[in-house]
């Protein structure tokens, strides 16, 4: 027990496992499946029935590495009885896959929920019409450090949250995701969306957003740098400074959050993004209410793959009736997409003009 009664070992860091997990059918055979989805499911003991990808050669290669079936058609994959359908597909493909699933199926949809808000609305309507029990894979919420942070906030160790800073200065290998190299929306839609979703979970929906997102002269990726301020009124300050083009060595790179409350504070390092996908260890330190110094929270896992374990565990448990609530269901995920859309709209709007000298 530490000074002030704060014991980091008592913070929740994992999601309960389902008692009888269903087989998982994955759509897509991209790098995220081999780097995160399958490692997480194997670590958790979740059965993988197989995967489908229109590029059957790529699907067979990944399937052979994991000893699972490479389905030859979307129809064959969707016919697996009692499966959880795991969409690891590009955002523009989500709607077509969802249309192929049986009515009432359970699905986990890779973020973002479509390429834009219009596609997100279409996905929401498909899920409603087909009575799909679908969540969006905002797995950062389930990372051990984030579960612990949320628990610490819920237990009052930070008081009322009044400041949230996200600061990234790093080098991201966008070439790992070929479909992003020509996408019209990249940084906010594919990366900072994680942080915007987490902020919504912790602080609720903002009144609005001021944002500017842009690319870099050294490459053709649409956007890799973002500055954003979320408007939570006159008490809470929330800001993001994101630079994926800080390619000058590790020394001054960063990927961290600073969260301050009225009575305590938290510091987090998101190690995965530093030298992705190898990454570095995550860090969570808390200066708790009543304490006099920062206390390191020993973490029971990392963002990859452990957040994917928790994300799927919630879906599995909801399907079995063991969890009453599906975290990040499409109804809530649509609001994260609306925040993303507002950020792009803000970025496209002219800034407030500065008065000319009289």
mmCIF file of C-alpha atoms in Angstrom:
data_model
loop_
_atom_site.group_PDB
_atom_site.id
_atom_site.type_symbol
_atom_site.label_atom_id
_atom_site.label_comp_id
_atom_site.label_asym_id
_atom_site.label_seq_id
_atom_site.Cartn_x
_atom_site.Cartn_y
_atom_site.Cartn_z
ATOM 1 C CA UNK A 1 0.000 0.000 0.000
ATOM 2 C CA UNK A 2 1.388 3.384 -0.941
ATOM 3 C CA UNK A 3 1.079 6.801 0.643
ATOM 4 C CA UNK A 4 -2.494 8.039 0.606
ATOM 5 C CA UNK A 5 -3.932 4.538 0.259
ATOM 6 C CA UNK A 6 -3.339 4.216 -3.486
ATOM 7 C CA UNK A 7 -2.349 0.678 -4.482
ATOM 8 C CA UNK A 8 -1.584 0.326 -8.222
ATOM 9 C CA UNK A 9 -1.930 -3.451 -7.986
ATOM 10 C CA UNK A 10 -5.672 -3.033 -7.360
ATOM 11 C CA UNK A 11 -6.365 -1.265 -10.661
ATOM 12 C CA UNK A 12 -8.293 -3.316 -13.235
ATOM 13 C CA UNK A 13 -6.131 -4.116 -16.282
ATOM 14 C CA UNK A 14 -7.939 -6.903 -18.130
ATOM 15 C CA UNK A 15 -11.379 -7.922 -19.351
ATOM 16 C CA UNK A 16 -12.936 -11.167 -18.068
ATOM 17 C CA UNK A 17 -12.712 -14.065 -20.520
ATOM 18 C CA UNK A 18 -15.823 -15.747 -21.987
ATOM 19 C CA UNK A 19 -16.635 -19.154 -20.515
ATOM 20 C CA UNK A 20 -17.334 -20.757 -23.902
ATOM 21 C CA UNK A 21 -15.822 -18.677 -26.729
ATOM 22 C CA UNK A 22 -17.323 -18.990 -30.181
ATOM 23 C CA UNK A 23 -15.246 -19.655 -33.315
ATOM 24 C CA UNK A 24 -13.897 -16.509 -34.986
ATOM 25 C CA UNK A 25 -14.100 -15.938 -38.742
ATOM 26 C CA UNK A 26 -11.892 -13.088 -39.952
ATOM 27 C CA UNK A 27 -12.456 -11.123 -43.148
ATOM 28 C CA UNK A 28 -9.163 -9.700 -44.410
ATOM 29 C CA UNK A 29 -5.567 -10.922 -44.467
ATOM 30 C CA UNK A 30 -3.662 -7.668 -44.002
ATOM 31 C CA UNK A 31 -0.768 -7.020 -41.634
ATOM 32 C CA UNK A 32 -3.041 -6.139 -38.695
ATOM 33 C CA UNK A 33 -4.408 -9.703 -38.682
ATOM 34 C CA UNK A 34 -0.991 -11.333 -38.347
ATOM 35 C CA UNK A 35 0.402 -8.616 -36.073
ATOM 36 C CA UNK A 36 -2.494 -8.260 -33.634
ATOM 37 C CA UNK A 37 -5.769 -10.144 -34.244
ATOM 38 C CA UNK A 38 -4.463 -13.707 -34.457
ATOM 39 C CA UNK A 39 -1.705 -13.304 -31.824
ATOM 40 C CA UNK A 40 -4.331 -11.967 -29.414
ATOM 41 C CA UNK A 41 -6.862 -14.698 -30.116
ATOM 42 C CA UNK A 42 -4.277 -17.449 -29.749
ATOM 43 C CA UNK A 43 -2.965 -15.917 -26.527
ATOM 44 C CA UNK A 44 -6.511 -15.850 -25.124
ATOM 45 C CA UNK A 45 -7.404 -19.337 -26.334
ATOM 46 C CA UNK A 46 -10.173 -18.085 -28.641
ATOM 47 C CA UNK A 47 -10.818 -20.559 -31.491
ATOM 48 C CA UNK A 48 -10.031 -19.249 -34.989
ATOM 49 C CA UNK A 49 -12.196 -20.954 -37.616
ATOM 50 C CA UNK A 50 -10.432 -19.299 -40.541
ATOM 51 C CA UNK A 51 -10.203 -16.224 -42.715
ATOM 52 C CA UNK A 52 -11.312 -14.918 -46.072
ATOM 53 C CA UNK A 53 -9.627 -12.386 -48.363
ATOM 54 C CA UNK A 54 -10.370 -11.687 -52.051
ATOM 55 C CA UNK A 55 -6.634 -12.229 -52.623
ATOM 56 C CA UNK A 56 -6.774 -15.967 -51.992
ATOM 57 C CA UNK A 57 -3.012 -16.441 -52.288
ATOM 58 C CA UNK A 58 -2.446 -13.914 -49.512
ATOM 59 C CA UNK A 59 -5.192 -15.533 -47.431
ATOM 60 C CA UNK A 60 -3.634 -18.983 -47.872
ATOM 61 C CA UNK A 61 -0.212 -17.701 -46.862
ATOM 62 C CA UNK A 62 -1.488 -16.179 -43.616
ATOM 63 C CA UNK A 63 -3.790 -19.129 -42.920
ATOM 64 C CA UNK A 64 -0.906 -21.586 -43.288
ATOM 65 C CA UNK A 65 1.177 -19.582 -40.817
ATOM 66 C CA UNK A 66 -1.556 -19.940 -38.209
ATOM 67 C CA UNK A 67 -2.894 -23.371 -39.130
ATOM 68 C CA UNK A 68 -6.394 -22.193 -39.975
ATOM 69 C CA UNK A 69 -8.695 -22.431 -42.984
ATOM 70 C CA UNK A 70 -8.511 -20.011 -45.914
ATOM 71 C CA UNK A 71 -12.099 -19.794 -47.137
ATOM 72 C CA UNK A 72 -12.562 -19.517 -50.908
ATOM 73 C CA UNK A 73 -15.533 -17.157 -50.813
ATOM 74 C CA UNK A 74 -17.213 -14.642 -48.565
ATOM 75 C CA UNK A 75 -20.307 -16.852 -48.624
ATOM 76 C CA UNK A 76 -18.335 -19.833 -47.312
ATOM 77 C CA UNK A 77 -16.870 -17.724 -44.518
ATOM 78 C CA UNK A 78 -20.248 -16.255 -43.580
ATOM 79 C CA UNK A 79 -21.792 -19.719 -43.383
ATOM 80 C CA UNK A 80 -19.736 -20.814 -40.346
ATOM 81 C CA UNK A 81 -22.398 -21.553 -37.744
ATOM 82 C CA UNK A 82 -22.334 -19.623 -34.470
ATOM 83 C CA UNK A 83 -19.264 -17.602 -35.442
ATOM 84 C CA UNK A 84 -18.103 -14.204 -34.322
ATOM 85 C CA UNK A 85 -17.312 -12.335 -37.543
ATOM 86 C CA UNK A 86 -14.142 -10.281 -37.298
ATOM 87 C CA UNK A 87 -13.902 -7.607 -40.019
ATOM 88 C CA UNK A 88 -10.250 -6.662 -40.585
ATOM 89 C CA UNK A 89 -11.152 -5.035 -43.878
ATOM 90 C CA UNK A 90 -10.469 -1.590 -45.362
ATOM 91 C CA UNK A 91 -13.198 0.869 -44.272
ATOM 92 C CA UNK A 92 -14.759 1.065 -47.733
ATOM 93 C CA UNK A 93 -15.354 -2.719 -47.672
ATOM 94 C CA UNK A 94 -17.131 -2.978 -44.312
ATOM 95 C CA UNK A 95 -20.642 -2.434 -45.662
ATOM 96 C CA UNK A 96 -20.420 -5.186 -48.293
ATOM 97 C CA UNK A 97 -19.120 -7.707 -45.760
ATOM 98 C CA UNK A 98 -21.852 -6.828 -43.267
ATOM 99 C CA UNK A 99 -24.490 -7.370 -45.971
ATOM 100 C CA UNK A 100 -23.158 -10.906 -46.477
ATOM 101 C CA UNK A 101 -23.549 -11.921 -42.835
ATOM 102 C CA UNK A 102 -26.598 -13.800 -41.509
ATOM 103 C CA UNK A 103 -29.328 -11.746 -39.866
ATOM 104 C CA UNK A 104 -28.671 -11.415 -36.147
ATOM 105 C CA UNK A 105 -24.968 -12.252 -36.454
ATOM 106 C CA UNK A 106 -22.353 -10.931 -34.021
ATOM 107 C CA UNK A 107 -19.569 -8.865 -35.589
ATOM 108 C CA UNK A 108 -16.523 -6.828 -34.690
ATOM 109 C CA UNK A 109 -15.745 -4.128 -37.270
ATOM 110 C CA UNK A 110 -12.243 -2.751 -37.749
ATOM 111 C CA UNK A 111 -11.992 0.980 -37.231
ATOM 112 C CA UNK A 112 -12.808 3.362 -38.771
ATOM 113 C CA UNK A 113 -16.514 2.706 -39.201
ATOM 114 C CA UNK A 114 -16.355 3.471 -42.919
ATOM 115 C CA UNK A 115 -14.268 6.016 -44.820
ATOM 116 C CA UNK A 116 -16.437 8.940 -43.706
ATOM 117 C CA UNK A 117 -19.595 9.779 -41.786
ATOM 118 C CA UNK A 118 -21.855 8.952 -44.733
ATOM 119 C CA UNK A 119 -20.409 5.423 -44.906
ATOM 120 C CA UNK A 120 -20.683 5.132 -41.116
ATOM 121 C CA UNK A 121 -24.369 5.999 -41.393
ATOM 122 C CA UNK A 122 -24.831 3.336 -44.078
ATOM 123 C CA UNK A 123 -23.110 0.773 -41.834
ATOM 124 C CA UNK A 124 -25.327 1.775 -38.920
ATOM 125 C CA UNK A 125 -28.418 1.329 -41.086
ATOM 126 C CA UNK A 126 -27.234 -2.092 -42.321
ATOM 127 C CA UNK A 127 -26.648 -3.258 -38.753
ATOM 128 C CA UNK A 128 -30.074 -2.026 -37.685
ATOM 129 C CA UNK A 129 -31.855 -3.596 -40.677
ATOM 130 C CA UNK A 130 -30.106 -6.971 -40.303
ATOM 131 C CA UNK A 131 -30.268 -6.878 -36.490
ATOM 132 C CA UNK A 132 -26.503 -7.365 -36.288
ATOM 133 C CA UNK A 133 -24.895 -7.159 -32.856
ATOM 134 C CA UNK A 134 -21.867 -5.189 -33.996
ATOM 135 C CA UNK A 135 -19.104 -3.298 -32.239
ATOM 136 C CA UNK A 136 -16.248 -1.260 -33.701
ATOM 137 C CA UNK A 137 -12.687 -2.298 -32.897
ATOM 138 C CA UNK A 138 -11.644 0.734 -30.879
ATOM 139 C CA UNK A 139 -9.310 -1.553 -28.953
ATOM 140 C CA UNK A 140 -7.229 1.182 -27.292
ATOM 141 C CA UNK A 141 -10.016 1.315 -24.697
ATOM 142 C CA UNK A 142 -9.024 -2.249 -23.727
ATOM 143 C CA UNK A 143 -5.245 -1.776 -23.470
ATOM 144 C CA UNK A 144 -4.106 -2.669 -19.924
ATOM 145 C CA UNK A 145 -2.836 0.876 -19.317
ATOM 146 C CA UNK A 146 -6.150 2.389 -20.437
ATOM 147 C CA UNK A 147 -8.289 0.015 -18.379
ATOM 148 C CA UNK A 148 -6.117 0.897 -15.371
ATOM 149 C CA UNK A 149 -6.398 4.621 -16.103
ATOM 150 C CA UNK A 150 -10.177 4.414 -16.428
ATOM 151 C CA UNK A 151 -10.372 2.481 -13.153
ATOM 152 C CA UNK A 152 -8.164 5.030 -11.377
ATOM 153 C CA UNK A 153 -10.384 7.864 -12.606
ATOM 154 C CA UNK A 154 -13.542 5.983 -11.599
ATOM 155 C CA UNK A 155 -12.112 5.431 -8.093
ATOM 156 C CA UNK A 156 -11.434 9.152 -7.689
ATOM 157 C CA UNK A 157 -7.628 9.067 -7.642
ATOM 158 C CA UNK A 158 -7.365 12.007 -10.069
ATOM 159 C CA UNK A 159 -10.396 14.007 -8.965
ATOM 160 C CA UNK A 160 -12.276 15.781 -11.764
ATOM 161 C CA UNK A 161 -10.417 15.641 -15.091
ATOM 162 C CA UNK A 162 -9.560 19.150 -16.290
ATOM 163 C CA UNK A 163 -6.683 18.593 -18.758
ATOM 164 C CA UNK A 164 -5.981 16.017 -21.473
ATOM 165 C CA UNK A 165 -2.846 16.360 -23.629
ATOM 166 C CA UNK A 166 -1.851 13.944 -26.386
ATOM 167 C CA UNK A 167 1.631 14.546 -27.802
ATOM 168 C CA UNK A 168 3.111 12.461 -30.625
ATOM 169 C CA UNK A 169 6.390 13.128 -32.435
ATOM 170 C CA UNK A 170 7.471 9.942 -34.181
ATOM 171 C CA UNK A 171 8.034 8.174 -37.489
ATOM 172 C CA UNK A 172 5.134 5.964 -38.608
ATOM 173 C CA UNK A 173 5.712 3.391 -41.425
ATOM 174 C CA UNK A 174 2.580 4.139 -43.445
ATOM 175 C CA UNK A 175 3.868 1.852 -46.200
ATOM 176 C CA UNK A 176 2.750 -1.139 -44.108
ATOM 177 C CA UNK A 177 -0.827 -0.316 -45.108
ATOM 178 C CA UNK A 178 -0.814 -0.140 -48.895
ATOM 179 C CA UNK A 179 -4.449 0.970 -49.150
ATOM 180 C CA UNK A 180 -3.629 4.111 -47.123
ATOM 181 C CA UNK A 181 -0.981 5.428 -49.512
ATOM 182 C CA UNK A 182 -3.642 6.837 -51.847
ATOM 183 C CA UNK A 183 -6.468 7.333 -49.334
ATOM 184 C CA UNK A 184 -7.942 10.847 -49.133
ATOM 185 C CA UNK A 185 -8.193 10.695 -45.330
ATOM 186 C CA UNK A 186 -5.415 9.189 -43.261
ATOM 187 C CA UNK A 187 -4.137 10.681 -39.993
ATOM 188 C CA UNK A 188 -7.329 11.523 -38.124
ATOM 189 C CA UNK A 189 -9.453 8.804 -39.757
ATOM 190 C CA UNK A 190 -6.958 5.982 -39.266
ATOM 191 C CA UNK A 191 -4.773 6.975 -36.318
ATOM 192 C CA UNK A 192 -5.936 9.839 -34.105
ATOM 193 C CA UNK A 193 -9.409 8.313 -34.216
ATOM 194 C CA UNK A 194 -8.135 6.007 -31.438
ATOM 195 C CA UNK A 195 -7.389 8.985 -29.215
ATOM 196 C CA UNK A 196 -10.605 10.812 -30.071
ATOM 197 C CA UNK A 197 -12.593 7.691 -29.196
ATOM 198 C CA UNK A 198 -10.729 7.235 -25.905
ATOM 199 C CA UNK A 199 -11.266 10.889 -25.021
ATOM 200 C CA UNK A 200 -15.003 10.485 -25.678
ATOM 201 C CA UNK A 201 -15.051 7.518 -23.308
ATOM 202 C CA UNK A 202 -13.273 9.465 -20.546
ATOM 203 C CA UNK A 203 -14.724 12.961 -20.998
ATOM 204 C CA UNK A 204 -17.923 12.465 -22.982
ATOM 205 C CA UNK A 205 -18.801 14.204 -26.230
ATOM 206 C CA UNK A 206 -17.242 17.639 -26.797
ATOM 207 C CA UNK A 207 -19.244 20.630 -27.951
ATOM 208 C CA UNK A 208 -17.067 20.896 -31.030
ATOM 209 C CA UNK A 209 -13.512 20.757 -32.371
ATOM 210 C CA UNK A 210 -10.909 23.075 -33.865
ATOM 211 C CA UNK A 211 -8.497 21.124 -36.075
ATOM 212 C CA UNK A 212 -5.901 21.342 -38.791
ATOM 213 C CA UNK A 213 -4.570 18.186 -40.477
ATOM 214 C CA UNK A 214 -2.017 18.122 -43.280
ATOM 215 C CA UNK A 215 0.591 16.069 -45.079
ATOM 216 C CA UNK A 216 4.334 16.594 -45.457
ATOM 217 C CA UNK A 217 6.470 17.724 -48.409
ATOM 218 C CA UNK A 218 8.579 14.551 -48.239
ATOM 219 C CA UNK A 219 5.805 12.126 -49.265
ATOM 220 C CA UNK A 220 2.369 11.791 -50.844
ATOM 221 C CA UNK A 221 0.369 10.410 -47.868
ATOM 222 C CA UNK A 222 -2.676 12.680 -47.561
ATOM 223 C CA UNK A 223 -2.265 13.689 -43.918
ATOM 224 C CA UNK A 224 0.349 12.746 -41.317
ATOM 225 C CA UNK A 225 0.283 15.765 -38.986
ATOM 226 C CA UNK A 226 -2.625 17.078 -36.917
ATOM 227 C CA UNK A 227 -3.299 19.735 -34.305
ATOM 228 C CA UNK A 228 -6.683 19.679 -32.597
ATOM 229 C CA UNK A 229 -8.494 21.282 -29.680
ATOM 230 C CA UNK A 230 -11.692 19.708 -28.373
ATOM 231 C CA UNK A 231 -14.189 22.137 -26.840
ATOM 232 C CA UNK A 232 -15.420 20.977 -23.451
ATOM 233 C CA UNK A 233 -16.418 24.395 -22.202
ATOM 234 C CA UNK A 234 -14.598 26.575 -19.692
ATOM 235 C CA UNK A 235 -13.283 23.888 -17.310
ATOM 236 C CA UNK A 236 -11.661 21.149 -19.390
ATOM 237 C CA UNK A 237 -8.757 21.746 -21.780
ATOM 238 C CA UNK A 238 -8.174 18.980 -24.335
ATOM 239 C CA UNK A 239 -5.489 19.197 -27.025
ATOM 240 C CA UNK A 240 -3.739 16.857 -29.469
ATOM 241 C CA UNK A 241 -0.412 17.539 -31.196
ATOM 242 C CA UNK A 242 0.390 14.773 -33.686
ATOM 243 C CA UNK A 243 3.461 14.556 -35.940
ATOM 244 C CA UNK A 244 4.198 11.280 -37.726
ATOM 245 C CA UNK A 245 7.122 12.807 -39.649
ATOM 246 C CA UNK A 246 9.607 13.269 -36.795
ATOM 247 C CA UNK A 247 12.250 11.125 -38.532
ATOM 248 C CA UNK A 248 15.357 12.302 -36.731
ATOM 249 C CA UNK A 249 16.125 9.342 -34.467
ATOM 250 C CA UNK A 250 14.550 8.052 -31.292
ATOM 251 C CA UNK A 251 16.073 10.543 -28.850
ATOM 252 C CA UNK A 252 13.406 13.247 -29.015
ATOM 253 C CA UNK A 253 10.506 11.193 -30.304
ATOM 254 C CA UNK A 254 7.419 10.864 -28.096
ATOM 255 C CA UNK A 255 4.041 9.196 -27.886
ATOM 256 C CA UNK A 256 2.412 10.157 -24.631
ATOM 257 C CA UNK A 257 -0.650 11.419 -22.808
ATOM 258 C CA UNK A 258 -0.710 13.752 -19.811
ATOM 259 C CA UNK A 259 -4.025 13.760 -17.967
ATOM 260 C CA UNK A 260 -4.547 16.118 -15.059
ATOM 261 C CA UNK A 261 -7.365 16.179 -12.558
ATOM 262 C CA UNK A 262 -8.211 18.527 -9.710
ATOM 263 C CA UNK A 263 -6.514 16.179 -7.214
ATOM 264 C CA UNK A 264 -4.163 13.921 -9.181
ATOM 265 C CA UNK A 265 -2.627 13.243 -12.574
ATOM 266 C CA UNK A 266 -1.580 10.458 -14.930
ATOM 267 C CA UNK A 267 1.222 10.039 -17.471
ATOM 268 C CA UNK A 268 1.105 7.387 -20.204
ATOM 269 C CA UNK A 269 3.620 6.334 -22.834
ATOM 270 C CA UNK A 270 2.090 4.427 -25.744
ATOM 271 C CA UNK A 271 5.153 2.385 -26.564
ATOM 272 C CA UNK A 272 3.718 0.517 -29.541
ATOM 273 C CA UNK A 273 3.887 3.548 -31.825
ATOM 274 C CA UNK A 274 7.584 4.038 -31.170
ATOM 275 C CA UNK A 275 9.324 1.708 -33.660
ATOM 276 C CA UNK A 276 5.984 0.219 -34.830
ATOM 277 C CA UNK A 277 5.163 -2.676 -34.979
ATOM 278 C CA UNK A 278 7.978 -3.825 -32.639
ATOM 279 C CA UNK A 279 7.276 -1.051 -30.181
ATOM 280 C CA UNK A 280 8.507 -0.336 -26.677
ATOM 281 C CA UNK A 281 6.934 -1.115 -23.288
ATOM 282 C CA UNK A 282 3.893 0.951 -22.350
ATOM 283 C CA UNK A 283 4.148 3.137 -19.247
ATOM 284 C CA UNK A 284 1.477 4.337 -16.828
ATOM 285 C CA UNK A 285 2.386 6.507 -13.855
ATOM 286 C CA UNK A 286 -0.128 8.120 -11.500
ATOM 287 C CA UNK A 287 0.249 10.958 -9.020
ATOM 288 C CA UNK A 288 -2.753 10.010 -6.879
ATOM 289 C CA UNK A 289 -5.015 12.085 -4.697
ATOM 290 C CA UNK A 290 -3.338 12.498 -1.328
ATOM 291 C CA UNK A 291 0.049 11.376 -2.623
ATOM 292 C CA UNK A 292 3.323 13.293 -2.842
ATOM 293 C CA UNK A 293 5.008 11.638 -5.843
ATOM 294 C CA UNK A 294 4.465 9.699 -9.066
ATOM 295 C CA UNK A 295 3.781 5.973 -8.713
ATOM 296 C CA UNK A 296 4.518 3.525 -11.535
ATOM 297 C CA UNK A 297 1.696 1.103 -12.285
ATOM 298 C CA UNK A 298 3.112 -2.363 -13.143
ATOM 299 C CA UNK A 299 1.333 -3.279 -16.363
ATOM 300 C CA UNK A 300 0.058 -6.793 -17.050
ATOM 301 C CA UNK A 301 0.346 -6.461 -20.831
ATOM 302 C CA UNK A 302 0.730 -4.151 -23.823
ATOM 303 C CA UNK A 303 -1.591 -2.414 -26.299
ATOM 304 C CA UNK A 304 -0.738 -5.093 -28.912
ATOM 305 C CA UNK A 305 -1.912 -7.799 -28.546
ATOM 306 C CA UNK A 306 -3.624 -7.523 -25.159
ATOM 307 C CA UNK A 307 -6.127 -4.821 -26.118
ATOM 308 C CA UNK A 308 -7.371 -7.099 -28.903
ATOM 309 C CA UNK A 309 -7.880 -9.846 -26.305
ATOM 310 C CA UNK A 310 -10.090 -7.597 -24.191
ATOM 311 C CA UNK A 311 -11.941 -6.218 -27.199
ATOM 312 C CA UNK A 312 -12.875 -9.696 -28.463
ATOM 313 C CA UNK A 313 -13.576 -10.937 -24.933
ATOM 314 C CA UNK A 314 -16.279 -8.309 -24.520
ATOM 315 C CA UNK A 315 -17.845 -9.250 -27.874
ATOM 316 C CA UNK A 316 -17.744 -12.943 -26.993
ATOM 317 C CA UNK A 317 -19.190 -12.391 -23.521
ATOM 318 C CA UNK A 318 -21.948 -10.134 -24.889
ATOM 319 C CA UNK A 319 -22.866 -12.827 -27.424
ATOM 320 C CA UNK A 320 -23.089 -15.369 -24.591
ATOM 321 C CA UNK A 321 -25.083 -13.090 -22.291
ATOM 322 C CA UNK A 322 -22.167 -12.799 -19.844
ATOM 323 C CA UNK A 323 -21.693 -9.054 -20.477
ATOM 324 C CA UNK A 324 -24.782 -6.887 -20.358
ATOM 325 C CA UNK A 325 -23.134 -4.128 -22.404
ATOM 326 C CA UNK A 326 -21.359 -4.215 -25.744
ATOM 327 C CA UNK A 327 -18.536 -1.681 -25.591
ATOM 328 C CA UNK A 328 -18.242 0.641 -28.628
ATOM 329 C CA UNK A 329 -21.370 -0.656 -30.378
ATOM 330 C CA UNK A 330 -22.064 0.867 -33.778
ATOM 331 C CA UNK A 331 -24.548 3.291 -32.212
ATOM 332 C CA UNK A 332 -21.782 4.802 -30.053
ATOM 333 C CA UNK A 333 -19.007 4.403 -32.628
ATOM 334 C CA UNK A 334 -21.038 6.550 -35.020
ATOM 335 C CA UNK A 335 -20.500 9.453 -32.604
ATOM 336 C CA UNK A 336 -16.729 8.956 -32.778
ATOM 337 C CA UNK A 337 -17.057 9.079 -36.567
ATOM 338 C CA UNK A 338 -19.081 12.286 -36.227
ATOM 339 C CA UNK A 339 -16.220 13.812 -34.215
ATOM 340 C CA UNK A 340 -13.742 12.726 -36.898
ATOM 341 C CA UNK A 341 -15.955 14.283 -39.575
ATOM 342 C CA UNK A 342 -16.157 17.521 -37.603
ATOM 343 C CA UNK A 343 -12.358 17.624 -37.333
ATOM 344 C CA UNK A 344 -11.974 17.309 -41.102
ATOM 345 C CA UNK A 345 -14.661 19.952 -41.628
ATOM 346 C CA UNK A 346 -12.822 22.272 -39.244
ATOM 347 C CA UNK A 347 -9.537 21.646 -41.038
ATOM 348 C CA UNK A 348 -11.093 22.571 -44.379
ATOM 349 C CA UNK A 349 -12.592 25.793 -43.037
ATOM 350 C CA UNK A 350 -10.614 29.051 -43.069
ATOM 351 C CA UNK A 351 -8.953 30.122 -39.842
ATOM 352 C CA UNK A 352 -9.977 33.272 -38.018
ATOM 353 C CA UNK A 353 -8.354 36.152 -39.855
ATOM 354 C CA UNK A 354 -5.906 38.441 -38.092
ATOM 355 C CA UNK A 355 -6.640 42.148 -38.309
ATOM 356 C CA UNK A 356 -4.432 44.188 -40.593
ATOM 357 C CA UNK A 357 -2.274 46.926 -39.186
ATOM 358 C CA UNK A 358 -4.145 50.267 -39.338
#
